[in-house]
Short mmCIF file of C-alpha atoms in Angstrom, two decimals:
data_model
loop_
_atom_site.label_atom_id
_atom_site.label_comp_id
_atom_site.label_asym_id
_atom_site.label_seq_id
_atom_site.Cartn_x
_atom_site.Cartn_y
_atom_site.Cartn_z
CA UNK A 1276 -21.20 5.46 -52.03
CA UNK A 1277 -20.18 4.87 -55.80
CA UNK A 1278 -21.55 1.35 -56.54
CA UNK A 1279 -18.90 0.40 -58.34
CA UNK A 1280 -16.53 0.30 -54.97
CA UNK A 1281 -19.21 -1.35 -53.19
CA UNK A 1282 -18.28 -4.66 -51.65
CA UNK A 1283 -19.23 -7.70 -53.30
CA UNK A 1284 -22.51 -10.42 -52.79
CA UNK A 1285 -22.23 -13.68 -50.85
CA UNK A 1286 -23.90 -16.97 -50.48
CA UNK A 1287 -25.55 -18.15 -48.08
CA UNK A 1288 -26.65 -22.05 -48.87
CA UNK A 1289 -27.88 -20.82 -52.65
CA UNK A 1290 -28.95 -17.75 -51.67
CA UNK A 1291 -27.39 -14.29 -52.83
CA UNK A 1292 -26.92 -11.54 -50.45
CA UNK A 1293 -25.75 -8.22 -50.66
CA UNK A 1294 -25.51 -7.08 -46.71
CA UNK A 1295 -23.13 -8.86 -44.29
CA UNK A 1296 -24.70 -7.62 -41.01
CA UNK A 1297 -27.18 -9.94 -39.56
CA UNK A 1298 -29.75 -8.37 -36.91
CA UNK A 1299 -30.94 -9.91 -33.80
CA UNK A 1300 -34.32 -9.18 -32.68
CA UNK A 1301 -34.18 -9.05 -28.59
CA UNK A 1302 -33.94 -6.85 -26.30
CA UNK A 1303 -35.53 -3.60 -28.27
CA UNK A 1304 -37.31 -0.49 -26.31
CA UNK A 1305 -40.83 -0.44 -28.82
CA UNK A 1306 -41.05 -2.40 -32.18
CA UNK A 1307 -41.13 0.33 -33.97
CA UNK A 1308 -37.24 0.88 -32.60
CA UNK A 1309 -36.46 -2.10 -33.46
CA UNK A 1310 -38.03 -2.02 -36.76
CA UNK A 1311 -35.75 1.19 -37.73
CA UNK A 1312 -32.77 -0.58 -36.40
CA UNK A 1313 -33.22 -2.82 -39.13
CA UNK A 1314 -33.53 -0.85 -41.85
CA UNK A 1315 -30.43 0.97 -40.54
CA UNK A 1316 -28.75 -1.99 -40.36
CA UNK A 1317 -29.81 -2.80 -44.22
CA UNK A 1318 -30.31 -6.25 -42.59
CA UNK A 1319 -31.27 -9.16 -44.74
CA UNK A 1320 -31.42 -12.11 -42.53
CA UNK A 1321 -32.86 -11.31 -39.38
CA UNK A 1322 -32.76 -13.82 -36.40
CA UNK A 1323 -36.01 -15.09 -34.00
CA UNK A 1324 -36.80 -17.28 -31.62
CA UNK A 1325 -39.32 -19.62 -29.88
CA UNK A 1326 -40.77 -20.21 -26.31
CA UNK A 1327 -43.14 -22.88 -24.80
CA UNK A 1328 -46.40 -20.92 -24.32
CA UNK A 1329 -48.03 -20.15 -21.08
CA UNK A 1330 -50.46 -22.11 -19.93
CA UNK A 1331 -53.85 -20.10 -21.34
CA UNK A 1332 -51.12 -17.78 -23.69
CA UNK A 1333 -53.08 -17.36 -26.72
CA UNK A 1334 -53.25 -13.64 -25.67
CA UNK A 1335 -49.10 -13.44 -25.58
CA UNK A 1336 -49.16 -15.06 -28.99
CA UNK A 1337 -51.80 -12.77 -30.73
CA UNK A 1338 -50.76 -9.37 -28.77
CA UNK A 1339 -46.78 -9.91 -29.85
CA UNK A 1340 -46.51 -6.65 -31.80
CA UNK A 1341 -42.43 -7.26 -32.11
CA UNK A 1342 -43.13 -10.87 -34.40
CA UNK A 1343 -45.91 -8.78 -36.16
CA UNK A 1344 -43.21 -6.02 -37.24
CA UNK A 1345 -40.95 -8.24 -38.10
CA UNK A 1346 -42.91 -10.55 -40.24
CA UNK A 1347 -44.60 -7.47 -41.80
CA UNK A 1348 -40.89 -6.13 -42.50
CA UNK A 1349 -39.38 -9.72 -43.79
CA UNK A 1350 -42.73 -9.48 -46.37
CA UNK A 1351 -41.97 -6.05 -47.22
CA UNK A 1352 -38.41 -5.80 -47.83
CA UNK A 1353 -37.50 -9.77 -48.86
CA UNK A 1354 -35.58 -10.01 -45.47
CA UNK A 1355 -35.63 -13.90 -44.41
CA UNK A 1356 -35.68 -15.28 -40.62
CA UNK A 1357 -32.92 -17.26 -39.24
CA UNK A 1358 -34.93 -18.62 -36.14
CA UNK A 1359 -32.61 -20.05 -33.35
CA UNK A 1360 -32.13 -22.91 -31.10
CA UNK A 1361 -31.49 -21.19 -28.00
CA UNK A 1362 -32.39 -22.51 -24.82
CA UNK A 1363 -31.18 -26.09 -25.84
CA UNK A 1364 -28.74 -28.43 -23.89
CA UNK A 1365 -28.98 -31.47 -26.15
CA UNK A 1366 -29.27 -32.15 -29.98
CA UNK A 1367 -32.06 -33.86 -29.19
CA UNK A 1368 -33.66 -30.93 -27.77
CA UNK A 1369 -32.46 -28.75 -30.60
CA UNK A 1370 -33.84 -30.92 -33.42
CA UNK A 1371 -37.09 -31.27 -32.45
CA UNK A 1372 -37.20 -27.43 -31.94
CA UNK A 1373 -35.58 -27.15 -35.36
CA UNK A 1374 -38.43 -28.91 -36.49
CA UNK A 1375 -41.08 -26.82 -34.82
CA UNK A 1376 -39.40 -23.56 -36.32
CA UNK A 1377 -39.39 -25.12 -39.79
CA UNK A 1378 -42.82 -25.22 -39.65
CA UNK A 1379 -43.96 -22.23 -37.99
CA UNK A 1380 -41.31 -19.77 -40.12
CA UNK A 1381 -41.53 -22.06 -43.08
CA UNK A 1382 -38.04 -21.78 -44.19
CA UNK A 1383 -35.31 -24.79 -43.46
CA UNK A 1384 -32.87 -22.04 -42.13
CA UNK A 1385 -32.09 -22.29 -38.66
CA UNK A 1386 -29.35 -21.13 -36.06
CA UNK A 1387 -28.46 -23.96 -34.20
CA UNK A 1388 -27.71 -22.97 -30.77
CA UNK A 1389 -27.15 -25.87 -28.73
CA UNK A 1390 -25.12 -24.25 -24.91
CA UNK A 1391 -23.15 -26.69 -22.73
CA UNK A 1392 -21.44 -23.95 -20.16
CA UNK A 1393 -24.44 -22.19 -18.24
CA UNK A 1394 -21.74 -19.53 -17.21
CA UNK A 1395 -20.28 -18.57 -20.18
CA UNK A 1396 -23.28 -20.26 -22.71
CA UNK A 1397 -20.40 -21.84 -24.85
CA UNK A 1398 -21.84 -23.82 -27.37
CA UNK A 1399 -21.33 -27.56 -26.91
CA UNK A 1400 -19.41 -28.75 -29.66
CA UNK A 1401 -20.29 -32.54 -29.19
CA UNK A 1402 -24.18 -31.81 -28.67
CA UNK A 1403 -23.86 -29.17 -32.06
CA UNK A 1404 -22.16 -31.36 -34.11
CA UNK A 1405 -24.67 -34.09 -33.47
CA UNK A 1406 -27.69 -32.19 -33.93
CA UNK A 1407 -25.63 -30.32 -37.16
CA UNK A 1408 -25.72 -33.68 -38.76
CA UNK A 1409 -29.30 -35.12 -38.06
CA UNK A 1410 -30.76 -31.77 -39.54
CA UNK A 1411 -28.48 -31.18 -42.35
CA UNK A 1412 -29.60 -35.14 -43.45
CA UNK A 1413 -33.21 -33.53 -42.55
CA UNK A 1414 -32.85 -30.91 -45.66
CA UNK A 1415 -32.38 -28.21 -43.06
CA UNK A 1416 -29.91 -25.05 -44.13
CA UNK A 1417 -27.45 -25.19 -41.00
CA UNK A 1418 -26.08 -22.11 -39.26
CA UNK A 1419 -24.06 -23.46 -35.85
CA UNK A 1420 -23.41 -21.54 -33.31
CA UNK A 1421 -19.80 -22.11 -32.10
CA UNK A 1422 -16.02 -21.42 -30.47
CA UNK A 1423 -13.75 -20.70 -32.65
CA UNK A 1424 -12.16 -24.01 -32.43
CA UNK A 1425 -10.51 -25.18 -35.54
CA UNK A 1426 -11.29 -29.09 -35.37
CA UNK A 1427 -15.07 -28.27 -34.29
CA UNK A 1428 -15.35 -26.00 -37.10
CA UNK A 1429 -13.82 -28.62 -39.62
CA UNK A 1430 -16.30 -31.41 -38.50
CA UNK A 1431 -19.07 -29.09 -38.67
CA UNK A 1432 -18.24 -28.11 -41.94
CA UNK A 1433 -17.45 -31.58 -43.11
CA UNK A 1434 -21.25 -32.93 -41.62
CA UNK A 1435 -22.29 -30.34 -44.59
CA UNK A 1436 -22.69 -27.14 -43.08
CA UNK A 1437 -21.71 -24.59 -45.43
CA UNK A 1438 -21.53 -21.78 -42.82
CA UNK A 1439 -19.79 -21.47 -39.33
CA UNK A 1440 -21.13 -19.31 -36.97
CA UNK A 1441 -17.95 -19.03 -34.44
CA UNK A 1442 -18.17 -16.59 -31.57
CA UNK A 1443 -15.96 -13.59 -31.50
CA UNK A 1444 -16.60 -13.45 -27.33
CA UNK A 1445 -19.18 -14.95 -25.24
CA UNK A 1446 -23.06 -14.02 -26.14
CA UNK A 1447 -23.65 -10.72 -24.96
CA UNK A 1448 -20.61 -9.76 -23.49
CA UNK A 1449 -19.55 -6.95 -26.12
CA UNK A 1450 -15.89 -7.67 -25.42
CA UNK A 1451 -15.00 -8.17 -29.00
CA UNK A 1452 -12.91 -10.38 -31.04
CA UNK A 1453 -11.31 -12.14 -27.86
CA UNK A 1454 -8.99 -14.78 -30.00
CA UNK A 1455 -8.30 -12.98 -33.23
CA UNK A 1456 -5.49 -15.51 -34.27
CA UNK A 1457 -7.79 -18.05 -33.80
CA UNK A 1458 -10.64 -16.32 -36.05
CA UNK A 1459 -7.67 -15.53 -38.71
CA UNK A 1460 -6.92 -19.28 -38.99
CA UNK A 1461 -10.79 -20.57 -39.33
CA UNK A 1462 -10.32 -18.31 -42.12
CA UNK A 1463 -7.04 -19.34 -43.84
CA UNK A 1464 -7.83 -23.35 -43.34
CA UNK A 1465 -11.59 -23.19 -43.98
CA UNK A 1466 -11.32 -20.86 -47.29
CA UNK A 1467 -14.35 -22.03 -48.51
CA UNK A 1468 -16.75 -21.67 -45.55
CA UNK A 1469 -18.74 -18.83 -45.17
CA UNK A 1470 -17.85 -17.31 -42.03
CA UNK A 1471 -19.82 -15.46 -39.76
CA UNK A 1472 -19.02 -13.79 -36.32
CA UNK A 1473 -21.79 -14.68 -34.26
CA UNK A 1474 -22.32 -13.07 -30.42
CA UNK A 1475 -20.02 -11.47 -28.20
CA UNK A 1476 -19.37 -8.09 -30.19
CA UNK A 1477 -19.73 -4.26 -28.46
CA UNK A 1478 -18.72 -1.60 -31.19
CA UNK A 1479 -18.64 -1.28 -34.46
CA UNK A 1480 -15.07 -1.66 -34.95
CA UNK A 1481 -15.23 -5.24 -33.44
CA UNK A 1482 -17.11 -5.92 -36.51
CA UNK A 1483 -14.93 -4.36 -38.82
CA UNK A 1484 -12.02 -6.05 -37.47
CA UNK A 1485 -13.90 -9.46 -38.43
CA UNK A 1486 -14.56 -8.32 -41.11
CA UNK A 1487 -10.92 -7.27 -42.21
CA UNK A 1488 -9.46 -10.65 -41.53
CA UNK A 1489 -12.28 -12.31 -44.56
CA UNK A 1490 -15.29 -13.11 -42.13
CA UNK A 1491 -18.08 -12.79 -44.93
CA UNK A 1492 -20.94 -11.33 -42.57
CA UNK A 1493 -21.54 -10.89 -38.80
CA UNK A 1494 -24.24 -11.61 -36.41
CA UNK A 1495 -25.23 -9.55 -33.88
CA UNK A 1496 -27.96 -8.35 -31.46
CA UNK A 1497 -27.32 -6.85 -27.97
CA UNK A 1498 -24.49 -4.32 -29.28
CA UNK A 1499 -27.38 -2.73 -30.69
CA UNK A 1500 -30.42 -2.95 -28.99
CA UNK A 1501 -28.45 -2.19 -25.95
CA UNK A 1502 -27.16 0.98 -27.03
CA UNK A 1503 -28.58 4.30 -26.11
CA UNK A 1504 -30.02 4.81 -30.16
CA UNK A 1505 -30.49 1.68 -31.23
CA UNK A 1506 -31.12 2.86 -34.74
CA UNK A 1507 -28.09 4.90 -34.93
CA UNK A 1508 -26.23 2.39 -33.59
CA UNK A 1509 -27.37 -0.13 -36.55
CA UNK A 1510 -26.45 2.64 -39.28
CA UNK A 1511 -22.80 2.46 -37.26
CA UNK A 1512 -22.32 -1.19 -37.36
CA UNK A 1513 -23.79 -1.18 -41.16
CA UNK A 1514 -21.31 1.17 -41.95
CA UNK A 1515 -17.74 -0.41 -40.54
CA UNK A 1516 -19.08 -3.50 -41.40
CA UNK A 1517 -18.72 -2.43 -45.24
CA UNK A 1518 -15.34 -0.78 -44.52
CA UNK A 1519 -13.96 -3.62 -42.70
CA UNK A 1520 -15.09 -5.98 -46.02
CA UNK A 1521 -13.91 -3.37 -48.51
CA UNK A 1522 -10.41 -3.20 -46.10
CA UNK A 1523 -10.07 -6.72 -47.04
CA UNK A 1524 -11.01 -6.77 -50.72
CA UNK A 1525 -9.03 -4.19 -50.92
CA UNK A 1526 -5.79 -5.87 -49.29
CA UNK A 1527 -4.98 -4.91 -46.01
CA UNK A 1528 -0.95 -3.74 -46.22
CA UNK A 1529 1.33 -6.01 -44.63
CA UNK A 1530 2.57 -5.29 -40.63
CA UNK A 1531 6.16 -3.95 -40.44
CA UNK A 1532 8.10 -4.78 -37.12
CA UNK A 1533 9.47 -1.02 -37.53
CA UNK A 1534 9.10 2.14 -39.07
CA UNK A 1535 8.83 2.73 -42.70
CA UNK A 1536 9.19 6.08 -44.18
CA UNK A 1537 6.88 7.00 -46.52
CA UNK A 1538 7.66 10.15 -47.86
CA UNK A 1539 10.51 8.90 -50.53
CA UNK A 1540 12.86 11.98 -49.65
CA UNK A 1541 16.01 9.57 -50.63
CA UNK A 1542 17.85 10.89 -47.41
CA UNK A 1543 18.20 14.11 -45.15
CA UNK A 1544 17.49 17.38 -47.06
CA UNK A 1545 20.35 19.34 -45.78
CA UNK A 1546 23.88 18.19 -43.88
CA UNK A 1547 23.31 20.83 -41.06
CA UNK A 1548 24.67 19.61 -37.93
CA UNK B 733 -47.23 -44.57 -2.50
CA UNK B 734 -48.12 -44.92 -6.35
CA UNK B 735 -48.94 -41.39 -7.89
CA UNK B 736 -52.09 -42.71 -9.12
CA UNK B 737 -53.18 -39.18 -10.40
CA UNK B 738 -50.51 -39.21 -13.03
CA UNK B 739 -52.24 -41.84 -15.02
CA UNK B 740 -55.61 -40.07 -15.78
CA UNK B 741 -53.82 -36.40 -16.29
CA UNK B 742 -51.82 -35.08 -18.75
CA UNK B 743 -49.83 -32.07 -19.20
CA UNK B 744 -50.35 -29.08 -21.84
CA UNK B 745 -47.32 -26.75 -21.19
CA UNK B 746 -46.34 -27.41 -18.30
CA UNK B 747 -50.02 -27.57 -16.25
CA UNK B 748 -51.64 -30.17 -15.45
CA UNK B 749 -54.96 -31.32 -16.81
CA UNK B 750 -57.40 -34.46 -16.72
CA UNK B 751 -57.10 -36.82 -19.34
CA UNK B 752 -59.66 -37.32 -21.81
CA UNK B 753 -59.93 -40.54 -24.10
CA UNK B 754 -59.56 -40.28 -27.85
CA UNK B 755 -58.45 -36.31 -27.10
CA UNK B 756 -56.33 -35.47 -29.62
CA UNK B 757 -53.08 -32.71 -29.75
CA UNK B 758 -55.62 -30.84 -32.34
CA UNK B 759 -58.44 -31.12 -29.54
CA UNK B 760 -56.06 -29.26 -27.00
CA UNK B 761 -54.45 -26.69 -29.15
CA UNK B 762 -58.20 -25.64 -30.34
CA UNK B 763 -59.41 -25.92 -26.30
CA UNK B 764 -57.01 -23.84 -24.95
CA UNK B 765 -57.93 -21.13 -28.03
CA UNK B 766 -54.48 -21.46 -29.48
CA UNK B 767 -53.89 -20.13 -33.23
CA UNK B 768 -53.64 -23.49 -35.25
CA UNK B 769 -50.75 -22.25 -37.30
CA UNK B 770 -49.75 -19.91 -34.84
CA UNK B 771 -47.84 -22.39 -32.42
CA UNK B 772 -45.97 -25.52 -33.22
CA UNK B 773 -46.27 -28.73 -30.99
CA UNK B 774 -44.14 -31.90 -29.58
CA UNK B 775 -45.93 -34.27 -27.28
CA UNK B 776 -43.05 -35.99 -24.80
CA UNK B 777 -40.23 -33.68 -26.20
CA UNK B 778 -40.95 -35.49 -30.09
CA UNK B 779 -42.42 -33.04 -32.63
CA UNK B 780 -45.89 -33.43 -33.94
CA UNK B 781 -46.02 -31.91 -37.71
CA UNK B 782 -49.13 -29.89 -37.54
CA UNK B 783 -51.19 -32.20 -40.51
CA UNK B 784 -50.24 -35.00 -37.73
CA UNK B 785 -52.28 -33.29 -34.92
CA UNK B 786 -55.67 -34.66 -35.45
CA UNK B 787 -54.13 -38.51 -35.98
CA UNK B 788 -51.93 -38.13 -32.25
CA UNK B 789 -54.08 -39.09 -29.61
CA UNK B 790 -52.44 -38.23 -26.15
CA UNK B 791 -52.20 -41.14 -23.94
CA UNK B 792 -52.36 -40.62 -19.18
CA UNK B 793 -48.76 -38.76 -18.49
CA UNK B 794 -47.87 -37.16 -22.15
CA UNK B 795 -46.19 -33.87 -21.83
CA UNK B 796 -47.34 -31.60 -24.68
CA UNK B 797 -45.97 -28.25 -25.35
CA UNK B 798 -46.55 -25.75 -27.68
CA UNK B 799 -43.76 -23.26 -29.12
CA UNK B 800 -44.42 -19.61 -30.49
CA UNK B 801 -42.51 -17.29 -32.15
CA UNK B 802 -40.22 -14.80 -29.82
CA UNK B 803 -37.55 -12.49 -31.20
CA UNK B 804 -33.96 -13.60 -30.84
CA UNK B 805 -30.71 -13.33 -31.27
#
């Protein structure tokens, strides 16, 4: 692609990006699939997590050959971690393990995941906005995890978090943008949020839909590592999410209640009845 | 009846193990052959920095847990 008609950078929290698709890191066949899937997916930010260890784990911890790839790929190609709350029910639980990945990542970054629905794992927006506001006061660089509710997004963004994480669809369900109306307005009243989809998206043209109404980047994991070519399926996702961006830098045209010739003809060619 | 075991064990991720005076959270991460800067910690669900280790001495019931790095989504 001509670089010229390539889309444009963003920012996330100072930092200058070129790709919109952020990779998730579960769920992979081998490392070295996963690895591949990231360089398919041209992924800059790349998300992780943390577990208690297992009573006598030191062998789990030294034999993880996934966190070895991906630290070894995040060195080699400048790709930073977004490590993740996930598994937390409180803010209290998610800042102390915000705290415990700032240290063992060593970046203030951090997907905060806090769930309050063990059915659907909808974030809790009470428990999120709590935490959001203790870590951003901490120095951390806060990426919530959220609905796509308006007001939630607004306090969260007023408690100094720069970028919104809403949910296109519940985590893992690969149903796609379930509320785009409600997506399309976190865009139009939060203009200067950066906006990413986070969880719930299945093909690639979920993504480019999010990313034709002005989402700047999108987060996903199990659309990929669940598909039959993980790999391939990053290069896919890579590739509509730069259409869907360059759709909307490029103006989307305006929906017409009825037809619309476009062939300027200026009326029927002949009168033959 | 009074658990009376509680107050002479602790508990190192989730197991339960006799308590030792003056043991520190440095003393179990190095006992159980843990990586020093391979695992965070939090003794009773509060984080322990890992320059803090050596100066937190656990005390008969503390819960201490250590965290590694998983992926994630």
């Amino acid at each position: 692609m001509s670089a010229n008609i390539g889309s444009s950078v963003w920012r996330a929290y100072g930092v200058e990006l070129a790709s919109r698709f952020l990779l998730g890191t579960a769920g992979y066949p081998s490392p070295q699939v996963l690895c591949e899937s990231i360089a398919n997916a041209g992924a800059e930010v790349v998300t992780i997590g943390l577990k208690r260890s297992l009573a006598g784990g030191a062998a789990d911890i030294g034999g993880n050959d996934f966190i070895a790839i991906i630290r070894e790929y995040c060195a080699r190609s400048g790709a930073r971690l977004l490590p993740n709350t996930a598994g937390c029910r409180t803010a209290r639980e998610a800042i102390t393990l915000a705290c415990m990945a700032r240290e063992l990542f060593d970046t203030p970054w951090l997907k905060l995941e806090v769930v309050g629905d063990e059915y659907t794992l909808q974030p809790d927006p009470w428990e999120t906005l709590a935490a959001a506001e203790t870590l951003i006061r901490d120095g951390f660089s806060v990426f919530p995890y959220c609905t796509d509710d308006l007001v939630t997004c607004q306090r969260l963004h007023d408690a100094g978090c720069e970028v919104l994480m809403p949910w296109g669809a519940p985590i893992g369900s690969g149903q796609g943008l379930i509320n785009p109306f409600a997506l399309k307005t976190l865009r139009e009243r939060l203009p200067d949020a950066v906006l990413i989809v986070d969880a719930g998206l299945g093909a690639p043209s979920h993504a480019a839909q999010a990313m034709e109404l002005g989402f700047d980047a999108v987060l996903l994991n199990s659309a990929v590592a669940q598909a039959r070519e993980p790999a391939r399926m990053a290069a896919a996702f890579a590739r509509a999410i730069e259409a869907g961006r360059l759709a909307f830098e490029a103006g989307v045209m305006a929906r017409q209640e009825m037809a619309v010739a476009s062939t300027p003809v200026g009326g029927r060619p002949f009168l033959i009845d | 009846m009074a658990d009376t075991t509680s107050s002479v064990t602790i508990r190192f991720n989730g197991i339960p193990q006799p308590w030792l005076p003056g043991q520190t959270v440095e003393m179990l991460v190095e006992q159980h052959g843990l990586p020093e800067s391979g695992v965070a910690t939090a003794v009773n669900g509060a984080f322990v920095a890992r320059n803090e280790r050596r100066r937190v001495v656990v005390q008969p019931g503390d819960d201490i847990a250590t965290l590694h790095a998983i992926v994630g989504g």
